[in-house]
Amino acid sequence: MGRSIKTEDIIITPTTTSILAFKVNDYVEEPCVRCGSCILSCPADLQPVSIMNAVKRKDMSALKAFDTKNCIECGLCSYVCTSKINVTDYVKKGKAMIL
Ligand code: SF4
Ligand code: SF4
């Protein structure tokens, strides 16, 4: 769980429990191949790919209908994505859009 941050210019607060630093990724995101891996892996029983598409369309009613707010931000949908898409970031954005 946690947020991906692409810069070193961040503020550490007392609530920061850990930081993981990875090497620069040398892969690129590819188009969704509709494999459904993100759906099968989601512990909250959501449809991350559908939420991602709703975010791209700015479809607020779909975001609500897909129970986007129930995402626990575990990161699994990004981890398993066949196309290396950061699906979790889209779902987080969807949560913020319907607050
Ligand atoms: S980050 Fe959210 S949408 Fe993605 S697998 Fe975890 S609970 Fe499901
Ligand atoms: S795991 Fe990735 S490629 Fe597969 S359906 Fe989900 S978003 Fe698309």
XYZ file of N, CA and C in Angstrom, residues 20-75:
168
model
N 9.968 3.239 0.277
C 10.642 2.250 -0.564
C 11.183 2.974 -1.791
N 12.442 2.760 -2.102
C 13.043 3.400 -3.272
C 13.404 2.326 -4.293
N 12.872 2.477 -5.476
C 13.129 1.504 -6.533
C 13.990 2.118 -7.624
N 14.630 1.268 -8.391
C 15.347 1.738 -9.562
C 14.334 2.265 -10.575
N 14.799 3.120 -11.454
C 13.927 3.645 -12.492
C 13.410 2.489 -13.346
N 12.102 2.452 -13.547
C 11.528 1.387 -14.368
C 11.911 1.596 -15.831
N 12.292 0.516 -16.500
C 12.645 0.649 -17.906
C 11.573 0.036 -18.800
N 10.338 0.003 -18.285
C 9.243 -0.471 -19.129
C 8.254 0.666 -19.356
N 7.437 0.498 -20.366
C 6.422 1.515 -20.663
C 5.040 0.888 -20.572
N 4.090 1.713 -20.199
C 2.714 1.234 -20.155
C 2.225 0.929 -21.560
N 1.495 -0.163 -21.683
C 0.917 -0.516 -22.966
C -0.600 -0.472 -22.853
N -1.312 -0.492 -23.957
C -2.778 -0.436 -23.893
C -3.349 -1.644 -23.149
N -4.467 -1.435 -22.484
C -5.155 -2.509 -21.772
C -5.550 -3.608 -22.757
N -5.259 -4.847 -22.377
C -5.596 -5.979 -23.253
C -6.863 -6.703 -22.759
N -7.531 -6.093 -21.770
C -8.802 -6.617 -21.245
C -8.655 -8.065 -20.753
N -7.535 -8.319 -20.077
C -7.289 -9.679 -19.589
C -8.099 -10.007 -18.340
N -8.472 -8.965 -17.586
C -9.277 -9.181 -16.379
C -8.474 -9.530 -15.141
N -7.148 -9.534 -15.229
C -6.323 -9.883 -14.063
C -6.574 -8.943 -12.896
N -6.766 -7.664 -13.188
C -6.992 -6.696 -12.099
C -8.307 -7.008 -11.377
N -9.313 -7.443 -12.113
C -10.610 -7.769 -11.505
C -10.478 -9.020 -10.634
N -9.783 -10.020 -11.150
C -9.624 -11.270 -10.393
C -8.811 -11.070 -9.119
N -7.921 -10.081 -9.122
C -7.029 -9.880 -7.975
C -7.581 -8.935 -6.923
N -8.581 -8.164 -7.250
C -9.027 -7.107 -6.327
C -9.672 -7.701 -5.064
N -9.083 -7.427 -3.886
C -9.640 -7.959 -2.643
C -10.942 -7.277 -2.234
N -11.212 -6.119 -2.841
C -12.444 -5.390 -2.501
C -13.567 -5.711 -3.486
N -13.326 -6.679 -4.371
C -14.351 -7.100 -5.328
C -14.754 -5.986 -6.297
N -13.794 -5.173 -6.683
C -14.084 -4.075 -7.610
C -13.669 -4.462 -9.030
N -13.976 -3.590 -9.963
C -13.554 -3.775 -11.353
C -12.592 -2.643 -11.715
N -11.335 -2.769 -11.316
C -10.386 -1.668 -11.517
C -10.307 -1.170 -12.958
N -10.349 -2.050 -13.921
C -10.247 -1.605 -15.324
C -11.461 -0.763 -15.714
N -12.628 -1.123 -15.224
C -13.827 -0.342 -15.527
C -13.755 1.020 -14.854
N -13.215 1.045 -13.631
C -13.063 2.317 -12.920
C -12.066 3.205 -13.675
N -10.967 2.593 -14.122
C -9.962 3.356 -14.879
C -10.597 3.987 -16.123
N -11.392 3.209 -16.834
C -12.031 3.740 -18.038
C -13.033 4.840 -17.702
N -13.733 4.704 -16.563
C -14.683 5.736 -16.143
C -13.946 7.027 -15.784
N -12.759 6.882 -15.170
C -11.947 8.067 -14.841
C -11.551 8.777 -16.136
N -11.117 8.012 -17.128
C -10.705 8.619 -18.400
C -11.872 9.348 -19.071
N -13.094 8.789 -18.903
C -14.287 9.421 -19.503
C -14.864 10.522 -18.627
N -14.327 10.655 -17.378
C -14.876 11.568 -16.373
C -16.358 11.253 -16.128
N -16.681 9.973 -16.080
C -18.058 9.499 -15.902
C -18.336 9.303 -14.411
N -18.862 10.353 -13.768
C -19.075 10.337 -12.318
C -20.103 9.286 -11.887
N -21.158 9.136 -12.667
C -22.189 8.175 -12.263
C -21.641 6.747 -12.327
N -20.804 6.451 -13.305
C -20.191 5.117 -13.386
C -19.249 4.898 -12.214
N -18.495 5.939 -11.847
C -17.569 5.805 -10.714
C -18.322 5.445 -9.442
N -19.487 6.045 -9.260
C -20.305 5.720 -8.080
C -20.877 4.314 -8.213
N -21.346 3.969 -9.395
C -21.954 2.651 -9.606
C -20.941 1.517 -9.415
N -19.662 1.784 -9.695
C -18.626 0.756 -9.532
C -18.061 0.701 -8.108
N -18.694 1.420 -7.169
C -18.260 1.410 -5.753
C -16.789 1.779 -5.592
N -16.345 2.749 -6.378
C -14.944 3.165 -6.355
C -14.460 3.512 -4.950
N -15.335 4.080 -4.130
C -14.936 4.514 -2.783
C -14.510 3.334 -1.902
N -14.862 2.111 -2.282
C -14.507 0.936 -1.469
C -13.075 0.453 -1.688
N -12.355 1.083 -2.605
C -10.962 0.683 -2.853
C -10.129 0.896 -1.586
N -9.339 -0.092 -1.228
C -8.484 0.013 -0.036
C -7.052 0.390 -0.415
N -6.840 0.704 -1.691
C -5.547 1.176 -2.204
C -4.408 0.197 -1.909
N -4.681 -1.078 -2.123
C -3.677 -2.110 -1.840
C -2.606 -2.173 -2.926
N -2.921 -1.702 -4.134
C -1.939 -1.696 -5.211
C -1.887 -2.967 -6.044
